[in-house]
Coordinates of C-alpha atoms in Angstrom, one line a residue:
Chain A
M1 CA 12.7 15.9 -21.0
A2 CA 15.5 13.5 -20.3
I3 CA 17.4 13.3 -17.1
T4 CA 20.9 11.9 -17.1
F5 CA 23.0 10.7 -14.1
K6 CA 26.8 10.6 -14.6
E7 CA 28.7 8.9 -11.8
V8 CA 26.5 10.5 -9.2
S9 CA 27.3 9.9 -5.5
Y10 CA 25.6 11.5 -2.6
I11 CA 26.8 11.5 1.0
Y12 CA 24.6 12.6 3.9
Q13 CA 26.4 14.5 6.7
P14 CA 29.9 14.1 5.3
D15 CA 32.9 14.3 7.6
T16 CA 30.7 13.5 10.7
P17 CA 30.3 10.3 12.6
F18 CA 26.9 10.0 10.9
E19 CA 28.3 10.1 7.4
F20 CA 26.2 7.9 5.2
Q21 CA 26.7 7.3 1.5
A22 CA 23.2 7.0 0.0
L23 CA 24.2 6.9 -3.7
Q24 CA 27.3 5.3 -5.1
K25 CA 28.4 6.4 -8.6
I26 CA 25.1 6.1 -10.3
T27 CA 25.1 6.4 -14.1
T28 CA 21.8 6.1 -15.9
Q29 CA 19.3 7.9 -18.0
I30 CA 15.6 8.6 -17.7
K31 CA 14.6 8.9 -21.4
D32 CA 12.4 11.7 -22.7
E33 CA 8.7 10.7 -22.6
S34 CA 9.5 7.4 -21.0
F35 CA 7.5 5.8 -18.1
T36 CA 10.3 4.7 -15.8
A37 CA 9.7 2.6 -12.7
L38 CA 12.1 2.8 -9.8
I39 CA 12.0 -0.2 -7.4
G40 CA 13.9 -1.3 -4.4
H41 CA 13.5 -1.5 -0.6
T42 CA 13.1 1.2 1.9
G43 CA 16.7 2.4 2.4
S44 CA 17.9 1.4 -1.1
G45 CA 18.5 5.0 -2.0
K46 CA 15.3 5.6 -4.0
S47 CA 14.3 8.7 -2.2
T48 CA 17.8 10.2 -2.5
F49 CA 17.7 9.4 -6.2
L50 CA 14.3 11.1 -6.5
Q51 CA 15.5 14.3 -4.9
H52 CA 18.2 14.6 -7.5
L53 CA 15.6 14.7 -10.2
D54 CA 14.7 18.3 -9.5
A55 CA 17.9 19.2 -7.7
L56 CA 16.4 19.2 -4.2
L57 CA 19.7 17.5 -3.5
K58 CA 22.8 18.2 -5.4
P59 CA 25.3 15.4 -6.0
T60 CA 28.3 15.2 -3.7
S61 CA 30.2 14.2 -6.8
G62 CA 29.2 13.6 -10.4
T63 CA 26.7 15.4 -12.6
V64 CA 22.9 15.3 -13.0
L65 CA 21.7 16.6 -16.4
I66 CA 18.2 17.8 -16.1
G67 CA 17.3 18.5 -19.7
D68 CA 20.3 20.6 -20.7
T69 CA 21.0 22.0 -17.3
A70 CA 23.9 20.4 -15.5
I71 CA 23.7 20.1 -11.7
T72 CA 26.9 19.5 -9.8
H73 CA 28.1 20.1 -6.3
E74 CA 28.9 23.7 -7.3
T75 CA 25.6 24.7 -8.9
S76 CA 24.1 27.7 -7.0
N77 CA 20.6 27.5 -5.8
K78 CA 19.7 30.7 -7.8
H79 CA 19.4 28.7 -11.0
L80 CA 17.1 26.0 -9.7
R81 CA 13.8 27.8 -9.4
L82 CA 12.7 27.5 -13.0
L83 CA 14.1 23.9 -13.1
R84 CA 11.7 23.0 -10.3
K85 CA 8.8 24.2 -12.5
R86 CA 9.8 21.7 -15.1
V87 CA 10.0 18.7 -12.8
G88 CA 7.0 18.1 -10.6
I89 CA 7.4 15.7 -7.6
V90 CA 4.3 14.1 -6.0
F91 CA 5.6 12.9 -2.7
Q92 CA 4.2 10.0 -0.7
F93 CA 0.8 10.8 0.8
P94 CA 0.7 14.2 -0.9
E95 CA -2.7 15.0 0.6
K96 CA -0.8 15.7 3.8
Q97 CA 0.6 18.8 2.1
L98 CA -2.8 20.4 1.3
F99 CA -3.1 23.6 3.2
A100 CA -5.5 26.2 1.6
D101 CA -9.1 26.7 2.7
T102 CA -10.5 25.9 -0.8
V103 CA -9.5 23.5 -3.5
E104 CA -9.1 26.3 -5.9
K105 CA -6.7 28.2 -3.8
D106 CA -4.7 25.1 -3.1
I107 CA -4.2 24.3 -6.8
A108 CA -3.7 27.9 -7.8
F109 CA -0.9 28.5 -5.2
G110 CA 1.9 27.2 -7.5
P111 CA 1.0 29.1 -10.6
E112 CA 0.5 32.3 -8.6
N113 CA 4.0 31.8 -7.1
F114 CA 5.4 31.6 -10.5
G115 CA 3.9 34.8 -11.7
S116 CA 0.4 34.0 -12.9
S117 CA -2.3 36.6 -12.1
P118 CA -5.0 35.4 -9.7
E119 CA -7.5 35.1 -12.6
Q120 CA -5.1 33.1 -14.7
A121 CA -4.3 30.9 -11.7
A122 CA -8.0 30.3 -11.0
Q123 CA -8.4 29.4 -14.7
I124 CA -5.5 26.9 -14.5
A125 CA -7.0 25.4 -11.3
R126 CA -10.3 24.8 -13.2
Q127 CA -8.4 23.0 -16.0
M128 CA -6.3 20.9 -13.7
L129 CA -9.4 19.7 -11.8
K130 CA -10.7 18.4 -15.1
L131 CA -7.4 16.8 -15.9
V132 CA -7.5 14.8 -12.6
K133 CA -11.2 14.0 -13.2
L134 CA -12.7 15.8 -10.3
P135 CA -16.0 17.7 -10.6
E136 CA -15.8 21.5 -10.9
D137 CA -18.3 22.0 -8.1
I138 CA -15.6 21.1 -5.5
L139 CA -13.5 24.1 -6.4
N140 CA -14.9 26.2 -3.5
R141 CA -15.0 23.4 -1.0
S142 CA -12.4 22.8 1.7
P143 CA -9.9 20.1 0.5
F144 CA -10.2 18.6 4.0
E145 CA -13.9 17.7 3.5
L146 CA -13.0 15.4 0.6
S147 CA -12.4 11.7 0.6
G148 CA -8.8 10.4 0.8
G149 CA -8.7 9.6 -2.9
Q150 CA -10.2 13.0 -3.9
M151 CA -7.7 14.8 -1.6
R152 CA -4.9 13.0 -3.3
R153 CA -6.2 14.1 -6.7
V154 CA -6.3 17.7 -5.6
A155 CA -2.7 17.5 -4.4
I156 CA -1.6 16.0 -7.8
A157 CA -3.6 18.7 -9.6
G158 CA -1.5 21.2 -7.6
V159 CA 1.7 19.7 -9.0
L160 CA 0.3 19.5 -12.5
A161 CA -0.7 23.2 -12.4
L162 CA 2.9 24.2 -13.0
Q163 CA 2.8 22.2 -16.2
P164 CA 5.9 20.1 -15.6
E165 CA 7.6 18.1 -18.3
V166 CA 8.7 15.4 -15.9
L167 CA 6.3 14.1 -13.3
V168 CA 7.8 12.1 -10.4
L169 CA 5.4 10.0 -8.4
D170 CA 6.5 8.5 -5.1
E171 CA 4.2 5.6 -4.4
P172 CA 1.1 7.5 -5.6
T173 CA -1.3 4.7 -4.9
A174 CA -0.2 3.8 -1.4
G175 CA -3.2 3.4 0.9
L176 CA -5.8 3.5 -1.8
D177 CA -8.2 0.7 -2.3
P178 CA -7.9 -1.5 -5.4
K179 CA -10.4 0.5 -7.4
G180 CA -8.9 3.8 -6.5
R181 CA -5.4 2.4 -7.3
Q182 CA -6.5 1.4 -10.8
E183 CA -8.2 4.7 -11.5
M184 CA -5.1 6.6 -10.4
M185 CA -2.8 4.5 -12.6
H186 CA -5.1 5.0 -15.6
L187 CA -5.0 8.7 -14.9
F188 CA -1.2 8.8 -15.1
A189 CA -1.0 6.7 -18.3
E190 CA -3.6 9.1 -19.9
L191 CA -1.8 12.2 -18.7
Q192 CA 1.5 10.9 -20.0
K193 CA 0.0 10.4 -23.5
R194 CA -2.0 13.6 -23.6
E195 CA 0.6 16.0 -22.0
H196 CA 3.7 14.1 -23.4
L197 CA 5.1 13.8 -19.9
T198 CA 8.1 11.9 -18.8
I199 CA 7.0 9.8 -15.7
V200 CA 9.2 8.4 -13.0
L201 CA 7.2 6.1 -10.7
V202 CA 8.4 4.7 -7.4
T203 CA 6.3 1.7 -6.4
H204 CA 6.1 -1.6 -4.7
Q205 CA 3.2 -2.7 -6.9
M206 CA 4.9 -4.9 -9.5
E207 CA 1.6 -5.3 -11.4
D208 CA 1.7 -1.5 -12.1
V209 CA 5.3 -1.8 -13.3
A210 CA 4.4 -4.7 -15.7
N211 CA 1.3 -2.8 -17.0
Y212 CA 2.6 0.7 -17.4
A213 CA 6.4 1.1 -17.3
D214 CA 8.7 0.8 -20.3
Q215 CA 11.9 1.1 -18.3
V216 CA 12.7 -0.3 -14.8
I217 CA 15.5 0.7 -12.5
V218 CA 16.3 -1.6 -9.5
M219 CA 18.2 -0.1 -6.6
E220 CA 19.9 -1.7 -3.7
H221 CA 22.4 -0.2 -1.2
G222 CA 22.7 3.0 -3.2
K223 CA 23.5 1.3 -6.5
I224 CA 21.6 0.4 -9.6
V225 CA 21.7 -3.4 -9.6
K226 CA 19.6 -3.9 -12.7
E227 CA 17.9 -1.9 -15.4
G228 CA 16.0 -2.5 -18.6
T229 CA 12.5 -3.3 -19.8
P230 CA 10.1 -5.0 -17.4
R231 CA 10.4 -8.1 -19.5
Y232 CA 14.2 -8.2 -18.9
V233 CA 14.1 -7.2 -15.2
F234 CA 11.3 -9.7 -14.3
A235 CA 12.8 -12.6 -16.3
D236 CA 15.0 -13.7 -13.4
V237 CA 12.4 -14.5 -10.7
K238 CA 15.0 -16.2 -8.5
W239 CA 17.3 -13.2 -8.5
L240 CA 14.4 -10.9 -7.5
R241 CA 13.2 -13.2 -4.7
D242 CA 16.8 -13.4 -3.3
K243 CA 16.6 -9.6 -3.1
Q244 CA 13.2 -9.9 -1.4
L245 CA 11.5 -8.0 -4.2
D246 CA 8.1 -9.1 -5.6
V247 CA 7.4 -10.0 -9.2
P248 CA 4.1 -9.5 -11.0
A249 CA 1.5 -12.1 -10.0
S250 CA 1.4 -13.7 -13.5
T251 CA 5.1 -14.0 -13.7
E252 CA 5.1 -15.6 -10.2
F253 CA 2.4 -18.0 -11.2
A254 CA 4.2 -19.0 -14.4
F255 CA 7.4 -19.5 -12.4
E256 CA 5.5 -22.0 -10.2
M257 CA 4.2 -23.7 -13.3
Q258 CA 7.7 -24.0 -14.6
K259 CA 8.7 -25.9 -11.5
R260 CA 6.0 -28.5 -12.3
G261 CA 7.4 -29.0 -15.8
F262 CA 5.6 -26.4 -17.9
L263 CA 7.7 -24.7 -20.5
F264 CA 7.5 -21.0 -21.4
D265 CA 9.4 -19.3 -24.2
Q266 CA 9.5 -16.2 -22.0
L267 CA 7.8 -15.6 -18.7
P268 CA 4.5 -13.8 -19.0
L269 CA 4.2 -10.4 -17.3
T270 CA 0.4 -9.9 -17.4
E271 CA -2.7 -12.0 -16.9
A272 CA -3.6 -11.7 -20.6
E273 CA -0.2 -13.0 -21.6
L274 CA -0.3 -16.0 -19.3
A275 CA -3.9 -16.9 -20.3
D276 CA -2.9 -16.8 -23.9
D277 CA 0.1 -19.1 -23.2
I278 CA -2.2 -21.5 -21.3
A279 CA -4.9 -21.4 -24.0
D280 CA -2.2 -22.4 -26.6
M281 CA -1.2 -25.3 -24.4
F282 CA -4.8 -26.5 -24.3
K283 CA -5.0 -26.2 -28.1
A284 CA -1.8 -28.2 -28.5
R285 CA -3.0 -30.9 -26.1
G286 CA -6.3 -31.1 -28.0
K287 CA -4.5 -31.7 -31.3
R288 CA -2.3 -34.3 -29.8
N289 CA -5.3 -36.2 -28.6
E290 CA -7.1 -36.2 -31.9
Chain B
M1 CA -17.0 -21.4 21.6
N2 CA -17.6 -18.1 23.3
N3 CA -18.4 -15.0 21.2
V4 CA -16.0 -12.4 22.4
I5 CA -17.6 -9.7 20.2
K6 CA -21.3 -9.6 19.5
V7 CA -22.9 -6.8 17.4
T8 CA -26.6 -6.6 16.8
N9 CA -28.6 -4.3 14.6
L10 CA -26.0 -1.5 14.7
T11 CA -26.9 1.6 12.8
Y12 CA -24.8 4.8 12.8
A13 CA -24.7 8.1 11.0
Y14 CA -22.0 10.7 11.6
S15 CA -24.6 13.5 11.4
P16 CA -28.4 13.6 10.9
D17 CA -28.1 14.8 7.3
T18 CA -25.5 12.3 6.1
P19 CA -26.5 8.8 5.0
A20 CA -25.9 6.1 7.6
A21 CA -22.3 4.8 7.6
L22 CA -23.5 1.6 9.2
K23 CA -26.8 0.1 8.5
D24 CA -28.3 -2.7 10.7
V25 CA -25.0 -4.6 11.1
S26 CA -25.1 -7.8 13.1
F27 CA -22.3 -10.4 13.6
S28 CA -20.4 -12.3 16.2
I29 CA -16.7 -13.2 16.6
P30 CA -15.7 -16.4 18.4
E31 CA -12.9 -16.1 21.0
G32 CA -9.5 -16.8 19.6
S33 CA -10.4 -16.4 16.0
W34 CA -9.1 -14.1 13.3
V35 CA -11.8 -12.2 11.5
A36 CA -11.0 -9.9 8.5
I37 CA -13.4 -7.1 7.7
V38 CA -13.0 -6.0 4.1
G39 CA -14.5 -3.3 1.9
H40 CA -13.4 -0.4 -0.2
N41 CA -12.6 3.1 1.2
G42 CA -15.8 4.5 2.6
S43 CA -17.6 1.1 3.0
G44 CA -18.0 1.7 6.8
K45 CA -15.3 -0.8 7.9
S46 CA -13.3 1.7 10.0
T47 CA -16.5 3.2 11.5
L48 CA -17.4 -0.4 12.6
A49 CA -14.0 -0.8 14.3
H50 CA -14.4 2.6 16.1
A51 CA -17.9 1.6 17.2
I52 CA -16.6 -1.6 18.8
D53 CA -13.9 0.3 20.7
G54 CA -16.5 2.8 22.1
L55 CA -15.2 5.7 20.0
L56 CA -18.6 6.4 18.6
D57 CA -21.8 7.4 20.3
F58 CA -24.3 5.1 18.6
K59 CA -28.0 5.2 19.4
E60 CA -29.3 2.1 17.5
G61 CA -28.1 -1.4 18.1
H62 CA -26.0 -3.2 20.7
I63 CA -22.4 -4.2 21.1
W64 CA -21.0 -6.8 23.6
V65 CA -17.3 -7.2 24.2
D66 CA -16.3 -10.2 26.3
G67 CA -19.8 -10.4 27.6
I68 CA -20.0 -6.8 28.7
A69 CA -22.5 -4.5 27.1
L70 CA -20.9 -1.4 25.6
T71 CA -22.5 1.5 27.4
E72 CA -21.2 4.8 28.8
E73 CA -20.8 3.3 32.2
N74 CA -19.0 0.2 30.9
L75 CA -16.8 2.1 28.4
W76 CA -13.5 1.7 30.2
Q77 CA -14.1 -1.9 31.1
V78 CA -14.7 -2.6 27.4
R79 CA -11.7 -0.6 26.2
S80 CA -9.4 -2.5 28.6
R81 CA -10.2 -5.6 26.7
I82 CA -9.3 -4.1 23.3
G83 CA -6.1 -3.0 21.8
M84 CA -6.3 -0.9 18.6
I85 CA -3.6 -0.3 16.0
F86 CA -4.2 2.5 13.5
Q87 CA -3.0 3.2 10.0
N88 CA -0.2 5.7 10.5
P89 CA 2.9 4.4 12.4
D90 CA 4.1 7.9 13.1
N91 CA 1.0 9.0 14.8
Q92 CA 1.0 6.3 17.4
F93 CA 4.5 6.6 18.8
V94 CA 4.4 8.5 22.1
G95 CA 7.6 7.5 23.9
S96 CA 11.1 8.8 23.2
T97 CA 12.4 5.2 22.9
V98 CA 10.9 1.9 22.0
E99 CA 10.7 0.7 25.6
D100 CA 9.2 4.0 26.8
D101 CA 6.6 3.7 24.1
V102 CA 5.6 0.2 25.1
A103 CA 5.6 1.1 28.8
F104 CA 3.3 4.2 28.3
G105 CA 0.0 2.4 28.8
L106 CA 1.3 0.5 31.8
E107 CA 2.6 3.6 33.4
N108 CA -0.8 5.2 33.1
L109 CA -2.2 2.2 35.0
A110 CA 0.4 2.6 37.7
V111 CA 1.8 -0.9 37.3
P112 CA 4.7 -1.5 39.7
H113 CA 8.1 -0.9 38.0
E114 CA 9.4 -4.4 38.2
E115 CA 6.3 -6.0 36.7
M116 CA 6.2 -3.2 34.1
M117 CA 9.7 -4.0 32.8
M118 CA 8.8 -7.7 32.7
R119 CA 5.7 -7.0 30.7
V120 CA 7.5 -4.7 28.3
T121 CA 10.2 -7.2 27.7
E122 CA 7.7 -10.0 27.1
A123 CA 5.7 -7.9 24.7
L124 CA 8.8 -6.8 22.8
E125 CA 9.9 -10.4 22.5
Q126 CA 6.5 -11.4 21.1
V127 CA 7.0 -8.9 18.2
Q128 CA 10.7 -9.6 18.0
M129 CA 11.8 -6.0 18.8
N130 CA 13.6 -6.6 22.0
D131 CA 17.0 -5.8 20.4
F132 CA 15.6 -2.4 19.5
R133 CA 14.4 -1.4 22.9
K134 CA 16.7 1.6 23.4
K135 CA 16.2 2.9 19.8
Q136 CA 14.3 6.1 19.0
P137 CA 11.4 6.1 16.6
E138 CA 13.3 7.9 13.8
Q139 CA 15.7 4.9 13.7
L140 CA 12.9 2.5 12.9
S141 CA 11.2 1.5 9.6
G142 CA 7.4 1.8 9.3
G143 CA 7.0 -1.9 9.9
Q144 CA 9.1 -1.8 13.0
K145 CA 7.1 1.1 14.4
Q146 CA 3.9 -0.8 13.9
R147 CA 5.4 -3.8 15.7
V148 CA 6.3 -1.5 18.6
A149 CA 2.7 -0.3 18.6
L150 CA 1.6 -3.9 18.7
A151 CA 3.9 -4.5 21.6
G152 CA 2.4 -1.6 23.4
V153 CA -1.0 -3.2 22.9
I154 CA 0.1 -6.7 23.9
A155 CA 1.7 -5.3 27.2
M156 CA -1.8 -4.3 28.2
Q157 CA -2.9 -7.9 27.8
P158 CA -6.1 -7.3 25.8
K159 CA -8.4 -10.1 24.7
I160 CA -8.9 -8.5 21.4
I161 CA -6.6 -6.7 19.0
I162 CA -8.2 -4.5 16.3
L163 CA -6.0 -3.6 13.3
D164 CA -7.5 -0.6 11.5
E165 CA -5.7 -0.7 8.1
A166 CA -2.5 -1.2 10.1
T167 CA -0.5 -2.3 7.1
S168 CA -1.7 0.2 4.5
M169 CA 1.2 2.6 4.9
L170 CA 3.9 -0.1 5.0
D171 CA 6.1 -1.5 2.3
P172 CA 5.8 -5.2 1.4
I173 CA 8.4 -6.3 3.9
G174 CA 6.7 -4.3 6.7
R175 CA 3.4 -5.9 5.7
R176 CA 4.8 -9.4 5.9
E177 CA 6.3 -8.6 9.3
I178 CA 3.0 -7.5 10.8
L179 CA 1.1 -10.5 9.3
D180 CA 3.7 -12.9 10.8
V181 CA 3.4 -11.3 14.2
I182 CA -0.4 -11.6 14.1
K183 CA -0.2 -15.3 13.3
R184 CA 2.3 -15.8 16.2
L185 CA 0.2 -13.9 18.6
R186 CA -2.8 -16.0 17.9
E187 CA -1.0 -19.2 18.2
R188 CA 0.9 -18.3 21.4
L189 CA -1.5 -16.0 23.3
G190 CA -4.9 -17.0 21.8
I191 CA -5.8 -13.3 21.2
T192 CA -8.8 -12.6 19.1
V193 CA -7.9 -10.5 16.0
L194 CA -10.1 -8.3 14.0
S195 CA -8.3 -6.9 11.0
I196 CA -9.8 -4.2 8.8
T197 CA -8.3 -4.0 5.4
H198 CA -8.9 -3.6 1.7
E199 CA -6.1 -5.9 0.8
M200 CA -7.6 -9.3 0.0
D201 CA -4.2 -11.0 0.0
E202 CA -3.9 -10.1 3.7
T203 CA -7.0 -12.2 4.6
T204 CA -5.8 -15.6 3.5
G205 CA -4.9 -16.5 7.1
A206 CA -8.2 -15.4 8.6
D207 CA -10.9 -17.8 9.8
Q208 CA -13.7 -15.6 8.6
I209 CA -14.1 -12.7 6.2
I210 CA -16.9 -10.2 6.6
V211 CA -17.5 -8.1 3.4
L212 CA -18.9 -4.6 4.0
N213 CA -20.3 -2.4 1.4
D214 CA -22.2 0.9 1.8
G215 CA -22.4 0.3 5.6
Q216 CA -24.0 -3.2 5.2
I217 CA -22.7 -6.7 5.5
V218 CA -23.0 -8.3 2.0
E219 CA -21.1 -11.5 2.5
T220 CA -19.7 -13.6 5.4
G221 CA -17.7 -16.8 5.1
T222 CA -14.4 -18.6 5.1
P223 CA -11.7 -17.1 2.8
D224 CA -12.2 -19.9 0.2
R225 CA -16.0 -19.2 0.1
I226 CA -15.5 -15.5 -0.2
Y227 CA -12.7 -15.7 -2.8
A228 CA -14.8 -17.9 -5.0
K229 CA -17.3 -15.0 -5.4
S230 CA -15.1 -13.0 -7.8
E231 CA -18.1 -11.3 -9.4
V232 CA -19.2 -9.8 -6.1
L233 CA -15.7 -8.7 -5.1
K234 CA -15.1 -7.1 -8.5
K235 CA -18.4 -5.2 -8.3
L236 CA -17.4 -3.9 -4.8
G237 CA -14.1 -2.6 -6.0
L238 CA -12.1 -5.3 -4.2
D239 CA -9.2 -7.4 -5.5
V240 CA -10.1 -10.8 -6.9
P241 CA -7.5 -13.4 -5.8
Y242 CA -5.1 -14.2 -8.7
P243 CA -6.2 -17.8 -9.4
Q244 CA -9.8 -16.6 -9.8
R245 CA -8.7 -13.8 -12.2
L246 CA -6.7 -16.3 -14.2
K247 CA -9.7 -18.7 -14.4
Q248 CA -11.9 -15.9 -15.8
A249 CA -9.2 -15.0 -18.4
L250 CA -9.2 -18.7 -19.4
M251 CA -13.0 -18.8 -19.6
Q252 CA -12.9 -15.9 -22.0
R253 CA -10.6 -18.0 -24.1
Q254 CA -13.2 -20.8 -24.3
I255 CA -11.5 -23.1 -21.8
T256 CA -13.7 -24.9 -19.3
V257 CA -12.5 -24.5 -15.8
P258 CA -13.8 -26.1 -12.6
E259 CA -16.1 -24.0 -10.5
T260 CA -14.6 -24.7 -7.0
Y261 CA -12.1 -22.2 -5.6
F262 CA -8.4 -23.0 -6.1
N263 CA -5.5 -21.3 -4.3
E264 CA -2.4 -20.9 -6.4
E265 CA -1.0 -24.3 -5.7
G266 CA -4.4 -25.9 -6.4
M267 CA -4.7 -24.1 -9.7
V268 CA -1.2 -25.2 -10.8
T269 CA -2.1 -28.7 -9.9
W270 CA -5.3 -28.6 -11.9
L271 CA -3.4 -27.2 -14.9
W272 CA -0.8 -29.9 -14.5
Q273 CA -3.5 -32.6 -14.4
S274 CA -5.2 -31.2 -17.5
L275 CA -2.2 -30.5 -19.6
L276 CA 0.9 -32.5 -18.5
K277 CA -0.3 -35.7 -16.8
K278 CA 0.3 -38.7 -19.0

């Protein structure tokens, strides 16, 4: 499902001394079945943007089109319930929101709320557990006995249980160790393919952006300052550095090589791309020496 | 140099029927140094930090802090020498303003008001948060809150600061801020730092790295020595530094690379010498 922003502005506490404009006339589109990465500093407007994706916030002016439902300042909350089933948001540190005394009840809570029978909901819980690659025997355990990584998977299963079309992930790997991080990102890529999800990922991990995203949106001071493919966005290393944003390690490394006189047709985004480029340079050098 | 922390044969299990979280761990930390303890989640690294701060009741092994044996009688003497910073910036803020928060520990010790204000100001200056002293916690970023937590610890004038994954909930800017502060504290105050992390790129400034796995020390050495062991790091679920990863990718493409560890700059220089130098 696509989500389109048309000149969307959002103002917190308007007409008070604390008035703060968090979004300034944003126009963009999250394409259907895309993997979109949203990057920018704390305070750039990312969270406000996120909350418009399932109408937790309604624009102060402008329109957000979620699928074919238009959300404006005037949309009444009555119509939003079903919409929120179609867009699932996994907030930062989602394991903090676990509450039930068993894993099964925690995951089944959403479906039951949306009208599934307890049996159906339990069935869904079992399926979701498989989807996030947790063993079935934890269903009857307390979520609070699990490891941090497992708890997070349970929380994600709870969001997936509503079978959303769009999955919004707010720094889903924060606090995980490198192995846990990698497993989590693999999981999302797999889910996207299998369930035909549209994914919006907020992250500071530029490696993940390079490896998984097909569209990148860069935000600053409530505006979109750049958007496009990872290759396009990461091409200008200096610009990103000026904005104090990181670039993928391979791009950064190639940028340092450029400074020492190496030439690249385009800056590599991944380790494999850079290694291929360097291998070609070794081959060319070998030929010249023959 | 004096060893400010000494641990010998420490073994600890959270309950009799769970496997030991620490198994026969021994090491020492010289005064004024920065030691990073790395390992994946569940490797025992936080358990170790808690043990040193006297938060665990261990039966096997010994811990000395600043020459004092950690026992029930000496617990408060040991704790007065250690400042701990935990993972979640929001769980550590107890005051209603920045300066109240930093003063909290001193108030508990009944330090006279004038001296207290002086120490609070000094501590806030060390972490460059003096301009924020009247601010409330919700006006601060995660990195700023962690710096305030550090100031609270510094005001108590500890010999040792233990950072238990203190950067893991912060954004990249927040992380850099904390690492910069740690470097400054070591240079200016000579405080011993023990940082517990799973982020390898936060260990480059350390003097020593201790690698924990499954409750045991598997490697100890300088960053260069540890980074060179990319196979071990990979097997333990830890990040391999970028130059090492690139080297491996090049080896897979039949390119002979030197065995010694290179940092990024060294690696670029080696490529330049091999490919561009006339």
